[in-house]
Amino acid sequence: MKTYILGLVVLCTIFTLNACKKSEEILTPSDTVDTYSVPQGNNAFDQTIVNYYQKYGTYMLYNFTEKDAYWTPTAWTKPTQPAANALWTAGADIETADPAYIPAQLALIQSKWFSFYTDKFLKKFLPVKILLCKKVDSVYNGYVFTPTFMAVKMTKKVGAYYNYDNIKVNYGDATVNNMTAAEQRTFLTSVNITFIQSIIARGLSTPTAEFINSADYVTAMTTNAQSFSRGIIMGYYGANAQADWNAYITAMVTFSTVNMNTSTPNYDLTGAGILNVTKDTNGQIRKRYNIVRDYFINEYGVDLQLIGNATKGI
């Protein structure tokens, strides 16, 4: 009986591990139970969606349920107000895309998102699902103070929003045909930063040995100036290689090289000014920045800094 139970445990463990990543051999995403199929219709654009699935193993869905959008293993992430006057939970309000505008939405995704990456990168890092939406509104809290204090639901239109195994993408409506250059750049910024956030949240990118060994994370620090002098840009408190690697990746897709070379006070823990001597007092940040940038160029053929430059119109 013990042998039988042990066998079941081993089989369950193997199944669980296999379900945590997309298979490199077959194009079947397996972060969740595979209950999806494409095409979802017989529109001309469905073939484009099928092609993306065959290439990257990612479902682009325009017919989806709230479970597809909001379920995670630990929580239901649809924004709610748990009780009267309580704070609204974080999340996004969404609506499925209008099929009439999906061709233009797919073209937008290709030009402002996918075009920055190689097939190898996208196959490795895209989530299981991309949900095509005509509304993606980030939910946050506003406050009314009189006559009674209360939290009020506020929303802001965003280009994309990440949740567990999916990225919700906006502009599956008529507005996609009338986007200004500024709106397209805002979308580019939103969808690419969201993509990187999803990669970080899923733990898919880990620091190289070269990066880990290029900074001292062991000796105690008490100021940001000390951490910057060591090439650590996440700040001194709780500094570790993984969080620092994440900070470098995020900086590259958020800030241009111009932003990074502009003098910025060292109490600022964003990527702004990290290549300027005000923060990079010993040249260690630039050295480690190049380690991270070169890794993605050499391993995936992707220069993440080009995204940060594009977000600023460079």
PDB file of C-alpha atoms in Angstrom:
ATOM      1  CA  MET A   1       0.000   0.000   0.000  1.00  0.00           C
ATOM      2  CA  LYS A   2       2.850   2.411   0.838  1.00  0.00           C
ATOM      3  CA  THR A   3       4.440   1.696  -2.536  1.00  0.00           C
ATOM      4  CA  TYR A   4       1.122   2.365  -4.306  1.00  0.00           C
ATOM      5  CA  ILE A   5       0.618   5.681  -2.483  1.00  0.00           C
ATOM      6  CA  LEU A   6       4.209   6.704  -3.197  1.00  0.00           C
ATOM      7  CA  GLY A   7       3.657   5.997  -6.871  1.00  0.00           C
ATOM      8  CA  LEU A   8       0.576   8.182  -6.942  1.00  0.00           C
ATOM      9  CA  VAL A   9       2.479  11.022  -5.262  1.00  0.00           C
ATOM     10  CA  VAL A  10       5.261  10.796  -7.833  1.00  0.00           C
ATOM     11  CA  LEU A  11       2.786  10.803 -10.730  1.00  0.00           C
ATOM     12  CA  CYS A  12       0.915  13.788  -9.281  1.00  0.00           C
ATOM     13  CA  THR A  13       4.196  15.661  -8.797  1.00  0.00           C
ATOM     14  CA  ILE A  14       5.232  15.036 -12.382  1.00  0.00           C
ATOM     15  CA  PHE A  15       1.838  16.181 -13.657  1.00  0.00           C
ATOM     16  CA  THR A  16       1.977  19.342 -11.534  1.00  0.00           C
ATOM     17  CA  LEU A  17       5.458  20.265 -12.724  1.00  0.00           C
ATOM     18  CA  ASN A  18       4.528  19.688 -16.354  1.00  0.00           C
ATOM     19  CA  ALA A  19       1.470  21.903 -15.937  1.00  0.00           C
ATOM     20  CA  CYS A  20       3.549  24.899 -14.883  1.00  0.00           C
ATOM     21  CA  LYS A  21       5.075  25.744 -18.251  1.00  0.00           C
ATOM     22  CA  LYS A  22       4.466  25.632 -21.962  1.00  0.00           C
ATOM     23  CA  SER A  23       5.971  22.541 -23.537  1.00  0.00           C
ATOM     24  CA  GLU A  24       8.923  23.152 -25.819  1.00  0.00           C
ATOM     25  CA  GLU A  25       8.104  20.060 -27.875  1.00  0.00           C
ATOM     26  CA  ILE A  26       4.410  20.613 -28.538  1.00  0.00           C
ATOM     27  CA  LEU A  27       2.541  23.866 -28.893  1.00  0.00           C
ATOM     28  CA  THR A  28       0.012  23.206 -26.150  1.00  0.00           C
ATOM     29  CA  PRO A  29       0.033  25.749 -23.286  1.00  0.00           C
ATOM     30  CA  SER A  30      -0.526  23.879 -20.036  1.00  0.00           C
ATOM     31  CA  ASP A  31      -0.526  26.419 -17.208  1.00  0.00           C
ATOM     32  CA  THR A  32      -4.212  25.569 -16.753  1.00  0.00           C
ATOM     33  CA  VAL A  33      -6.446  22.777 -17.925  1.00  0.00           C
ATOM     34  CA  ASP A  34      -6.528  22.923 -21.717  1.00  0.00           C
ATOM     35  CA  THR A  35     -10.165  23.604 -22.544  1.00  0.00           C
ATOM     36  CA  TYR A  36      -9.596  26.096 -25.362  1.00  0.00           C
ATOM     37  CA  SER A  37      -9.488  25.704 -29.098  1.00  0.00           C
ATOM     38  CA  VAL A  38      -8.879  27.925 -32.069  1.00  0.00           C
ATOM     39  CA  PRO A  39     -10.321  29.017 -34.377  1.00  0.00           C
ATOM     40  CA  GLN A  40     -13.288  30.313 -32.403  1.00  0.00           C
ATOM     41  CA  GLY A  41     -15.164  31.263 -35.550  1.00  0.00           C
ATOM     42  CA  ASN A  42     -14.919  31.344 -39.318  1.00  0.00           C
ATOM     43  CA  ASN A  43     -13.808  34.950 -39.784  1.00  0.00           C
ATOM     44  CA  ALA A  44     -10.883  35.759 -42.049  1.00  0.00           C
ATOM     45  CA  PHE A  45      -8.849  36.911 -39.040  1.00  0.00           C
ATOM     46  CA  ASP A  46      -9.253  33.530 -37.325  1.00  0.00           C
ATOM     47  CA  GLN A  47      -6.460  32.141 -39.480  1.00  0.00           C
ATOM     48  CA  THR A  48      -4.113  34.793 -38.101  1.00  0.00           C
ATOM     49  CA  ILE A  49      -5.032  33.693 -34.589  1.00  0.00           C
ATOM     50  CA  VAL A  50      -4.468  30.035 -35.511  1.00  0.00           C
ATOM     51  CA  ASN A  51      -1.083  30.939 -36.969  1.00  0.00           C
ATOM     52  CA  TYR A  52      -0.069  32.626 -33.707  1.00  0.00           C
ATOM     53  CA  TYR A  53      -1.152  29.549 -31.776  1.00  0.00           C
ATOM     54  CA  GLN A  54       0.817  27.221 -34.021  1.00  0.00           C
ATOM     55  CA  LYS A  55       3.899  29.440 -33.743  1.00  0.00           C
ATOM     56  CA  TYR A  56       3.838  30.397 -30.050  1.00  0.00           C
ATOM     57  CA  GLY A  57       1.413  28.017 -28.349  1.00  0.00           C
ATOM     58  CA  THR A  58      -0.711  30.921 -27.116  1.00  0.00           C
ATOM     59  CA  TYR A  59      -4.494  31.223 -27.404  1.00  0.00           C
ATOM     60  CA  MET A  60      -5.766  34.605 -28.601  1.00  0.00           C
ATOM     61  CA  LEU A  61      -9.396  34.553 -27.485  1.00  0.00           C
ATOM     62  CA  TYR A  62     -12.254  36.876 -28.342  1.00  0.00           C
ATOM     63  CA  ASN A  63     -14.892  34.546 -26.906  1.00  0.00           C
ATOM     64  CA  PHE A  64     -14.019  34.017 -23.258  1.00  0.00           C
ATOM     65  CA  THR A  65     -15.629  33.788 -19.835  1.00  0.00           C
ATOM     66  CA  GLU A  66     -15.034  35.616 -16.574  1.00  0.00           C
ATOM     67  CA  LYS A  67     -13.245  32.505 -15.347  1.00  0.00           C
ATOM     68  CA  ASP A  68     -10.795  32.812 -18.233  1.00  0.00           C
ATOM     69  CA  ALA A  69     -10.134  36.406 -17.251  1.00  0.00           C
ATOM     70  CA  TYR A  70     -10.233  36.428 -13.452  1.00  0.00           C
ATOM     71  CA  TRP A  71      -9.499  32.978 -12.044  1.00  0.00           C
ATOM     72  CA  THR A  72      -6.185  32.218 -10.321  1.00  0.00           C
ATOM     73  CA  PRO A  73      -5.265  29.300  -8.049  1.00  0.00           C
ATOM     74  CA  THR A  74      -5.438  31.541  -4.991  1.00  0.00           C
ATOM     75  CA  ALA A  75      -8.051  34.204  -5.713  1.00  0.00           C
ATOM     76  CA  TRP A  76     -10.828  35.529  -7.932  1.00  0.00           C
ATOM     77  CA  THR A  77      -9.396  38.780  -9.264  1.00  0.00           C
ATOM     78  CA  LYS A  78     -12.426  40.591 -10.620  1.00  0.00           C
ATOM     79  CA  PRO A  79     -12.537  43.974  -8.859  1.00  0.00           C
ATOM     80  CA  THR A  80     -15.040  44.025  -6.006  1.00  0.00           C
ATOM     81  CA  GLN A  81     -15.957  46.086  -2.987  1.00  0.00           C
ATOM     82  CA  PRO A  82     -16.049  43.471  -0.195  1.00  0.00           C
ATOM     83  CA  ALA A  83     -18.285  45.550   2.056  1.00  0.00           C
ATOM     84  CA  ALA A  84     -19.963  48.939   2.195  1.00  0.00           C
ATOM     85  CA  ASN A  85     -17.326  51.706   2.233  1.00  0.00           C
ATOM     86  CA  ALA A  86     -14.550  49.135   1.949  1.00  0.00           C
ATOM     87  CA  LEU A  87     -11.740  49.614  -0.539  1.00  0.00           C
ATOM     88  CA  TRP A  88     -12.191  48.200  -4.014  1.00  0.00           C
ATOM     89  CA  THR A  89      -9.858  45.355  -4.841  1.00  0.00           C
ATOM     90  CA  ALA A  90      -7.291  45.828  -7.609  1.00  0.00           C
ATOM     91  CA  GLY A  91      -7.976  44.498 -11.079  1.00  0.00           C
ATOM     92  CA  ALA A  92      -9.506  45.454 -14.400  1.00  0.00           C
ATOM     93  CA  ASP A  93     -13.014  45.726 -15.810  1.00  0.00           C
ATOM     94  CA  ILE A  94     -13.131  44.254 -19.307  1.00  0.00           C
ATOM     95  CA  GLU A  95     -15.431  43.555 -22.253  1.00  0.00           C
ATOM     96  CA  THR A  96     -14.805  41.164 -25.138  1.00  0.00           C
ATOM     97  CA  ALA A  97     -13.664  42.634 -28.450  1.00  0.00           C
ATOM     98  CA  ASP A  98     -16.022  43.522 -31.262  1.00  0.00           C
ATOM     99  CA  PRO A  99     -15.152  41.063 -34.085  1.00  0.00           C
ATOM    100  CA  ALA A 100     -15.456  43.853 -36.646  1.00  0.00           C
ATOM    101  CA  TYR A 101     -12.348  45.513 -35.212  1.00  0.00           C
ATOM    102  CA  ILE A 102     -10.241  42.471 -34.368  1.00  0.00           C
ATOM    103  CA  PRO A 103      -8.237  42.619 -37.642  1.00  0.00           C
ATOM    104  CA  ALA A 104      -7.071  46.124 -36.763  1.00  0.00           C
ATOM    105  CA  GLN A 105      -6.481  45.087 -33.158  1.00  0.00           C
ATOM    106  CA  LEU A 106      -4.313  42.166 -34.279  1.00  0.00           C
ATOM    107  CA  ALA A 107      -2.323  44.503 -36.519  1.00  0.00           C
ATOM    108  CA  LEU A 108      -1.822  46.829 -33.540  1.00  0.00           C
ATOM    109  CA  ILE A 109      -0.601  43.939 -31.393  1.00  0.00           C
ATOM    110  CA  GLN A 110       1.821  42.865 -34.095  1.00  0.00           C
ATOM    111  CA  SER A 111       3.287  46.324 -34.709  1.00  0.00           C
ATOM    112  CA  LYS A 112       3.429  47.650 -31.127  1.00  0.00           C
ATOM    113  CA  TRP A 113       4.095  44.407 -29.233  1.00  0.00           C
ATOM    114  CA  PHE A 114       5.193  41.279 -31.089  1.00  0.00           C
ATOM    115  CA  SER A 115       7.475  43.100 -33.526  1.00  0.00           C
ATOM    116  CA  PHE A 116       9.949  43.910 -30.748  1.00  0.00           C
ATOM    117  CA  TYR A 117      10.632  40.248 -30.031  1.00  0.00           C
ATOM    118  CA  THR A 118      11.889  37.175 -31.834  1.00  0.00           C
ATOM    119  CA  ASP A 119       9.849  33.995 -32.244  1.00  0.00           C
ATOM    120  CA  LYS A 120      12.117  32.283 -29.709  1.00  0.00           C
ATOM    121  CA  PHE A 121      11.362  34.955 -27.107  1.00  0.00           C
ATOM    122  CA  LEU A 122       7.611  34.938 -27.718  1.00  0.00           C
ATOM    123  CA  LYS A 123       7.376  31.151 -27.646  1.00  0.00           C
ATOM    124  CA  LYS A 124       9.198  31.118 -24.317  1.00  0.00           C
ATOM    125  CA  PHE A 125       7.500  34.024 -22.582  1.00  0.00           C
ATOM    126  CA  LEU A 126       3.985  34.664 -23.935  1.00  0.00           C
ATOM    127  CA  PRO A 127       1.243  33.658 -21.488  1.00  0.00           C
ATOM    128  CA  VAL A 128      -1.247  30.884 -22.165  1.00  0.00           C
ATOM    129  CA  LYS A 129      -3.989  33.327 -23.126  1.00  0.00           C
ATOM    130  CA  ILE A 130      -4.236  36.747 -24.727  1.00  0.00           C
ATOM    131  CA  LEU A 131      -7.756  38.072 -24.258  1.00  0.00           C
ATOM    132  CA  LEU A 132      -8.903  40.432 -27.008  1.00  0.00           C
ATOM    133  CA  CYS A 133     -11.029  43.174 -25.450  1.00  0.00           C
ATOM    134  CA  LYS A 134     -12.833  46.337 -26.410  1.00  0.00           C
ATOM    135  CA  LYS A 135     -12.506  47.654 -22.854  1.00  0.00           C
ATOM    136  CA  VAL A 136      -9.728  47.234 -20.314  1.00  0.00           C
ATOM    137  CA  ASP A 137     -10.178  49.618 -17.409  1.00  0.00           C
ATOM    138  CA  SER A 138      -7.799  49.511 -14.458  1.00  0.00           C
ATOM    139  CA  VAL A 139      -9.731  49.876 -11.195  1.00  0.00           C
ATOM    140  CA  TYR A 140      -8.467  52.004  -8.332  1.00  0.00           C
ATOM    141  CA  ASN A 141      -9.894  53.773  -5.297  1.00  0.00           C
ATOM    142  CA  GLY A 142     -11.110  57.342  -5.067  1.00  0.00           C
ATOM    143  CA  TYR A 143     -12.466  58.914  -1.912  1.00  0.00           C
ATOM    144  CA  VAL A 144     -15.454  61.028  -0.914  1.00  0.00           C
ATOM    145  CA  PHE A 145     -14.995  62.864   2.378  1.00  0.00           C
ATOM    146  CA  THR A 146     -18.359  64.583   2.850  1.00  0.00           C
ATOM    147  CA  PRO A 147     -20.950  64.117   4.143  1.00  0.00           C
ATOM    148  CA  THR A 148     -19.543  60.646   4.897  1.00  0.00           C
ATOM    149  CA  PHE A 149     -16.138  59.259   4.104  1.00  0.00           C
ATOM    150  CA  MET A 150     -16.315  56.434   1.576  1.00  0.00           C
ATOM    151  CA  ALA A 151     -14.232  54.689  -1.033  1.00  0.00           C
ATOM    152  CA  VAL A 152     -15.414  55.171  -4.608  1.00  0.00           C
ATOM    153  CA  LYS A 153     -14.617  52.989  -7.571  1.00  0.00           C
ATOM    154  CA  MET A 154     -12.497  54.792 -10.159  1.00  0.00           C
ATOM    155  CA  THR A 155     -11.372  53.478 -13.528  1.00  0.00           C
ATOM    156  CA  LYS A 156      -8.692  54.340 -16.054  1.00  0.00           C
ATOM    157  CA  LYS A 157      -8.439  53.035 -19.610  1.00  0.00           C
ATOM    158  CA  VAL A 158      -5.236  51.053 -20.110  1.00  0.00           C
ATOM    159  CA  GLY A 159      -3.730  49.278 -23.078  1.00  0.00           C
ATOM    160  CA  ALA A 160      -3.233  45.958 -21.320  1.00  0.00           C
ATOM    161  CA  TYR A 161      -3.557  44.228 -17.952  1.00  0.00           C
ATOM    162  CA  TYR A 162      -1.913  41.061 -16.652  1.00  0.00           C
ATOM    163  CA  ASN A 163      -3.562  38.347 -14.552  1.00  0.00           C
ATOM    164  CA  TYR A 164      -1.983  34.939 -13.789  1.00  0.00           C
ATOM    165  CA  ASP A 165      -2.068  33.119 -17.158  1.00  0.00           C
ATOM    166  CA  ASN A 166      -3.426  35.872 -19.387  1.00  0.00           C
ATOM    167  CA  ILE A 167      -2.879  39.359 -20.702  1.00  0.00           C
ATOM    168  CA  LYS A 168      -5.983  41.376 -21.513  1.00  0.00           C
ATOM    169  CA  VAL A 169      -5.443  43.666 -24.502  1.00  0.00           C
ATOM    170  CA  ASN A 170      -7.516  46.735 -25.286  1.00  0.00           C
ATOM    171  CA  TYR A 171      -8.642  48.438 -28.522  1.00  0.00           C
ATOM    172  CA  GLY A 172     -10.904  45.786 -29.985  1.00  0.00           C
ATOM    173  CA  ASP A 173     -13.362  48.521 -30.882  1.00  0.00           C
ATOM    174  CA  ALA A 174     -13.789  51.465 -33.243  1.00  0.00           C
ATOM    175  CA  THR A 175     -11.155  53.552 -31.440  1.00  0.00           C
ATOM    176  CA  VAL A 176      -8.428  51.336 -32.902  1.00  0.00           C
ATOM    177  CA  ASN A 177      -8.943  52.995 -36.280  1.00  0.00           C
ATOM    178  CA  ASN A 178      -8.476  56.524 -34.961  1.00  0.00           C
ATOM    179  CA  MET A 179      -5.504  56.235 -32.604  1.00  0.00           C
ATOM    180  CA  THR A 180      -3.164  59.208 -32.570  1.00  0.00           C
ATOM    181  CA  ALA A 181       0.598  58.706 -32.547  1.00  0.00           C
ATOM    182  CA  ALA A 182       0.575  59.543 -28.838  1.00  0.00           C
ATOM    183  CA  GLU A 183      -2.144  56.961 -28.145  1.00  0.00           C
ATOM    184  CA  GLN A 184      -0.230  54.321 -30.077  1.00  0.00           C
ATOM    185  CA  ARG A 185       2.894  55.067 -28.054  1.00  0.00           C
ATOM    186  CA  THR A 186       0.886  54.874 -24.827  1.00  0.00           C
ATOM    187  CA  PHE A 187      -0.434  51.484 -25.915  1.00  0.00           C
ATOM    188  CA  LEU A 188       3.080  50.335 -26.812  1.00  0.00           C
ATOM    189  CA  THR A 189       4.274  51.330 -23.351  1.00  0.00           C
ATOM    190  CA  SER A 190       1.380  49.659 -21.561  1.00  0.00           C
ATOM    191  CA  VAL A 191       1.387  46.342 -23.407  1.00  0.00           C
ATOM    192  CA  ASN A 192       5.165  45.848 -23.301  1.00  0.00           C
ATOM    193  CA  ILE A 193       5.551  46.759 -19.642  1.00  0.00           C
ATOM    194  CA  THR A 194       2.601  44.487 -18.858  1.00  0.00           C
ATOM    195  CA  PHE A 195       4.282  41.682 -20.802  1.00  0.00           C
ATOM    196  CA  ILE A 196       7.509  42.085 -18.823  1.00  0.00           C
ATOM    197  CA  GLN A 197       5.537  42.223 -15.557  1.00  0.00           C
ATOM    198  CA  SER A 198       3.878  38.936 -16.496  1.00  0.00           C
ATOM    199  CA  ILE A 199       7.249  37.326 -17.209  1.00  0.00           C
ATOM    200  CA  ILE A 200       8.529  38.458 -13.818  1.00  0.00           C
ATOM    201  CA  ALA A 201       5.369  37.376 -11.995  1.00  0.00           C
ATOM    202  CA  ARG A 202       5.593  33.890 -13.516  1.00  0.00           C
ATOM    203  CA  GLY A 203       9.250  33.579 -12.532  1.00  0.00           C
ATOM    204  CA  LEU A 204      10.340  32.793 -16.080  1.00  0.00           C
ATOM    205  CA  SER A 205      13.542  34.843 -16.197  1.00  0.00           C
ATOM    206  CA  THR A 206      16.335  34.257 -13.708  1.00  0.00           C
ATOM    207  CA  PRO A 207      19.647  36.086 -13.312  1.00  0.00           C
ATOM    208  CA  THR A 208      22.746  34.649 -14.891  1.00  0.00           C
ATOM    209  CA  ALA A 209      25.745  33.579 -12.823  1.00  0.00           C
ATOM    210  CA  GLU A 210      27.698  36.483 -14.293  1.00  0.00           C
ATOM    211  CA  PHE A 211      25.068  38.932 -13.075  1.00  0.00           C
ATOM    212  CA  ILE A 212      24.816  37.366  -9.610  1.00  0.00           C
ATOM    213  CA  ASN A 213      28.577  37.378  -9.124  1.00  0.00           C
ATOM    214  CA  SER A 214      28.999  40.959 -10.296  1.00  0.00           C
ATOM    215  CA  ALA A 215      27.547  42.534  -7.139  1.00  0.00           C
ATOM    216  CA  ASP A 216      27.815  42.078  -3.387  1.00  0.00           C
ATOM    217  CA  TYR A 217      24.390  41.243  -1.987  1.00  0.00           C
ATOM    218  CA  VAL A 218      25.753  39.869   1.289  1.00  0.00           C
ATOM    219  CA  THR A 219      27.448  42.801   3.020  1.00  0.00           C
ATOM    220  CA  ALA A 220      24.854  44.946   4.801  1.00  0.00           C
ATOM    221  CA  MET A 221      23.857  48.291   3.286  1.00  0.00           C
ATOM    222  CA  THR A 222      22.044  51.209   4.881  1.00  0.00           C
ATOM    223  CA  THR A 223      21.648  53.707   2.018  1.00  0.00           C
ATOM    224  CA  ASN A 224      20.674  53.758  -1.633  1.00  0.00           C
ATOM    225  CA  ALA A 225      23.996  55.421  -2.401  1.00  0.00           C
ATOM    226  CA  GLN A 226      25.736  52.276  -1.174  1.00  0.00           C
ATOM    227  CA  SER A 227      23.551  49.993  -3.276  1.00  0.00           C
ATOM    228  CA  PHE A 228      24.025  52.115  -6.406  1.00  0.00           C
ATOM    229  CA  SER A 229      27.788  52.101  -5.883  1.00  0.00           C
ATOM    230  CA  ARG A 230      27.655  48.292  -6.043  1.00  0.00           C
ATOM    231  CA  GLY A 231      25.521  48.290  -9.183  1.00  0.00           C
ATOM    232  CA  ILE A 232      22.360  47.318  -7.300  1.00  0.00           C
ATOM    233  CA  ILE A 233      19.460  49.427  -8.596  1.00  0.00           C
ATOM    234  CA  MET A 234      16.549  47.982  -6.622  1.00  0.00           C
ATOM    235  CA  GLY A 235      17.588  49.843  -3.466  1.00  0.00           C
ATOM    236  CA  TYR A 236      19.471  48.665  -0.431  1.00  0.00           C
ATOM    237  CA  TYR A 237      16.641  47.160   1.589  1.00  0.00           C
ATOM    238  CA  GLY A 238      16.209  43.421   1.039  1.00  0.00           C
ATOM    239  CA  ALA A 239      18.471  43.492  -2.006  1.00  0.00           C
ATOM    240  CA  ASN A 240      18.777  40.211  -3.877  1.00  0.00           C
ATOM    241  CA  ALA A 241      19.873  39.146  -7.335  1.00  0.00           C
ATOM    242  CA  GLN A 242      16.447  38.099  -8.641  1.00  0.00           C
ATOM    243  CA  ALA A 243      14.702  41.339  -7.666  1.00  0.00           C
ATOM    244  CA  ASP A 244      17.641  43.329  -9.032  1.00  0.00           C
ATOM    245  CA  TRP A 245      17.565  41.417 -12.342  1.00  0.00           C
ATOM    246  CA  ASN A 246      13.852  42.203 -12.545  1.00  0.00           C
ATOM    247  CA  ALA A 247      14.591  45.876 -11.877  1.00  0.00           C
ATOM    248  CA  TYR A 248      17.091  46.028 -14.739  1.00  0.00           C
ATOM    249  CA  ILE A 249      14.669  44.378 -17.169  1.00  0.00           C
ATOM    250  CA  THR A 250      11.871  46.722 -16.125  1.00  0.00           C
ATOM    251  CA  ALA A 251      14.120  49.765 -16.467  1.00  0.00           C
ATOM    252  CA  MET A 252      15.091  48.849 -20.027  1.00  0.00           C
ATOM    253  CA  VAL A 253      11.512  48.592 -21.281  1.00  0.00           C
ATOM    254  CA  THR A 254      10.349  51.669 -19.364  1.00  0.00           C
ATOM    255  CA  PHE A 255      13.078  54.278 -19.875  1.00  0.00           C
ATOM    256  CA  SER A 256      15.031  55.447 -22.901  1.00  0.00           C
ATOM    257  CA  THR A 257      18.809  55.676 -22.987  1.00  0.00           C
ATOM    258  CA  VAL A 258      18.360  59.445 -22.790  1.00  0.00           C
ATOM    259  CA  ASN A 259      16.354  59.058 -19.552  1.00  0.00           C
ATOM    260  CA  MET A 260      18.958  56.683 -18.144  1.00  0.00           C
ATOM    261  CA  ASN A 261      21.856  59.040 -18.849  1.00  0.00           C
ATOM    262  CA  THR A 262      20.128  62.067 -17.306  1.00  0.00           C
ATOM    263  CA  SER A 263      21.193  63.017 -13.780  1.00  0.00           C
ATOM    264  CA  THR A 264      18.562  61.844 -11.281  1.00  0.00           C
ATOM    265  CA  PRO A 265      18.679  62.002  -7.453  1.00  0.00           C
ATOM    266  CA  ASN A 266      19.686  58.723  -5.845  1.00  0.00           C
ATOM    267  CA  TYR A 267      16.538  58.606  -3.721  1.00  0.00           C
ATOM    268  CA  ASP A 268      14.718  57.808  -6.985  1.00  0.00           C
ATOM    269  CA  LEU A 269      14.571  54.009  -7.345  1.00  0.00           C
ATOM    270  CA  THR A 270      13.245  53.948 -10.900  1.00  0.00           C
ATOM    271  CA  GLY A 271      15.444  53.320 -13.919  1.00  0.00           C
ATOM    272  CA  ALA A 272      15.780  57.049 -14.540  1.00  0.00           C
ATOM    273  CA  GLY A 273      19.402  58.196 -14.356  1.00  0.00           C
ATOM    274  CA  ILE A 274      20.896  54.774 -13.648  1.00  0.00           C
ATOM    275  CA  LEU A 275      23.666  55.271 -16.230  1.00  0.00           C
ATOM    276  CA  ASN A 276      24.524  58.778 -15.026  1.00  0.00           C
ATOM    277  CA  VAL A 277      27.330  59.332 -12.524  1.00  0.00           C
ATOM    278  CA  THR A 278      24.855  60.739  -9.970  1.00  0.00           C
ATOM    279  CA  LYS A 279      23.645  57.190  -9.364  1.00  0.00           C
ATOM    280  CA  ASP A 280      26.357  55.177 -11.073  1.00  0.00           C
ATOM    281  CA  THR A 281      29.215  56.523  -8.980  1.00  0.00           C
ATOM    282  CA  ASN A 282      31.526  53.567  -9.643  1.00  0.00           C
ATOM    283  CA  GLY A 283      30.420  52.536 -13.124  1.00  0.00           C
ATOM    284  CA  GLN A 284      29.025  49.287 -11.734  1.00  0.00           C
ATOM    285  CA  ILE A 285      25.468  49.946 -12.876  1.00  0.00           C
ATOM    286  CA  ARG A 286      26.531  50.417 -16.495  1.00  0.00           C
ATOM    287  CA  LYS A 287      28.585  47.216 -16.301  1.00  0.00           C
ATOM    288  CA  ARG A 288      25.653  45.191 -14.964  1.00  0.00           C
ATOM    289  CA  TYR A 289      23.189  46.908 -17.306  1.00  0.00           C
ATOM    290  CA  ASN A 290      25.291  45.636 -20.211  1.00  0.00           C
ATOM    291  CA  ILE A 291      25.338  42.121 -18.756  1.00  0.00           C
ATOM    292  CA  VAL A 292      21.528  42.012 -18.727  1.00  0.00           C
ATOM    293  CA  ARG A 293      21.066  43.726 -22.079  1.00  0.00           C
ATOM    294  CA  ASP A 294      23.647  41.531 -23.799  1.00  0.00           C
ATOM    295  CA  TYR A 295      22.129  38.373 -22.318  1.00  0.00           C
ATOM    296  CA  PHE A 296      18.775  38.943 -24.010  1.00  0.00           C
ATOM    297  CA  ILE A 297      20.446  39.980 -27.255  1.00  0.00           C
ATOM    298  CA  ASN A 298      22.670  36.899 -27.331  1.00  0.00           C
ATOM    299  CA  GLU A 299      20.152  34.377 -25.991  1.00  0.00           C
ATOM    300  CA  TYR A 300      16.964  35.561 -27.718  1.00  0.00           C
ATOM    301  CA  GLY A 301      18.002  38.130 -30.305  1.00  0.00           C
ATOM    302  CA  VAL A 302      16.016  40.795 -28.439  1.00  0.00           C
ATOM    303  CA  ASP A 303      17.299  44.233 -27.420  1.00  0.00           C
ATOM    304  CA  LEU A 304      15.003  45.243 -24.575  1.00  0.00           C
ATOM    305  CA  GLN A 305      16.356  48.782 -24.631  1.00  0.00           C
ATOM    306  CA  LEU A 306      14.786  49.384 -28.030  1.00  0.00           C
ATOM    307  CA  ILE A 307      11.404  49.049 -26.314  1.00  0.00           C
ATOM    308  CA  GLY A 308      12.278  51.649 -23.676  1.00  0.00           C
ATOM    309  CA  ASN A 309      13.449  53.974 -26.427  1.00  0.00           C
ATOM    310  CA  ALA A 310      10.236  53.409 -28.393  1.00  0.00           C
ATOM    311  CA  THR A 311       8.086  54.255 -25.362  1.00  0.00           C
ATOM    312  CA  LYS A 312       9.654  57.725 -25.445  1.00  0.00           C
ATOM    313  CA  GLY A 313       9.351  58.098 -29.197  1.00  0.00           C
ATOM    314  CA  ILE A 314      13.032  57.468 -29.916  1.00  0.00           C
TER     315      ILE A 314
END
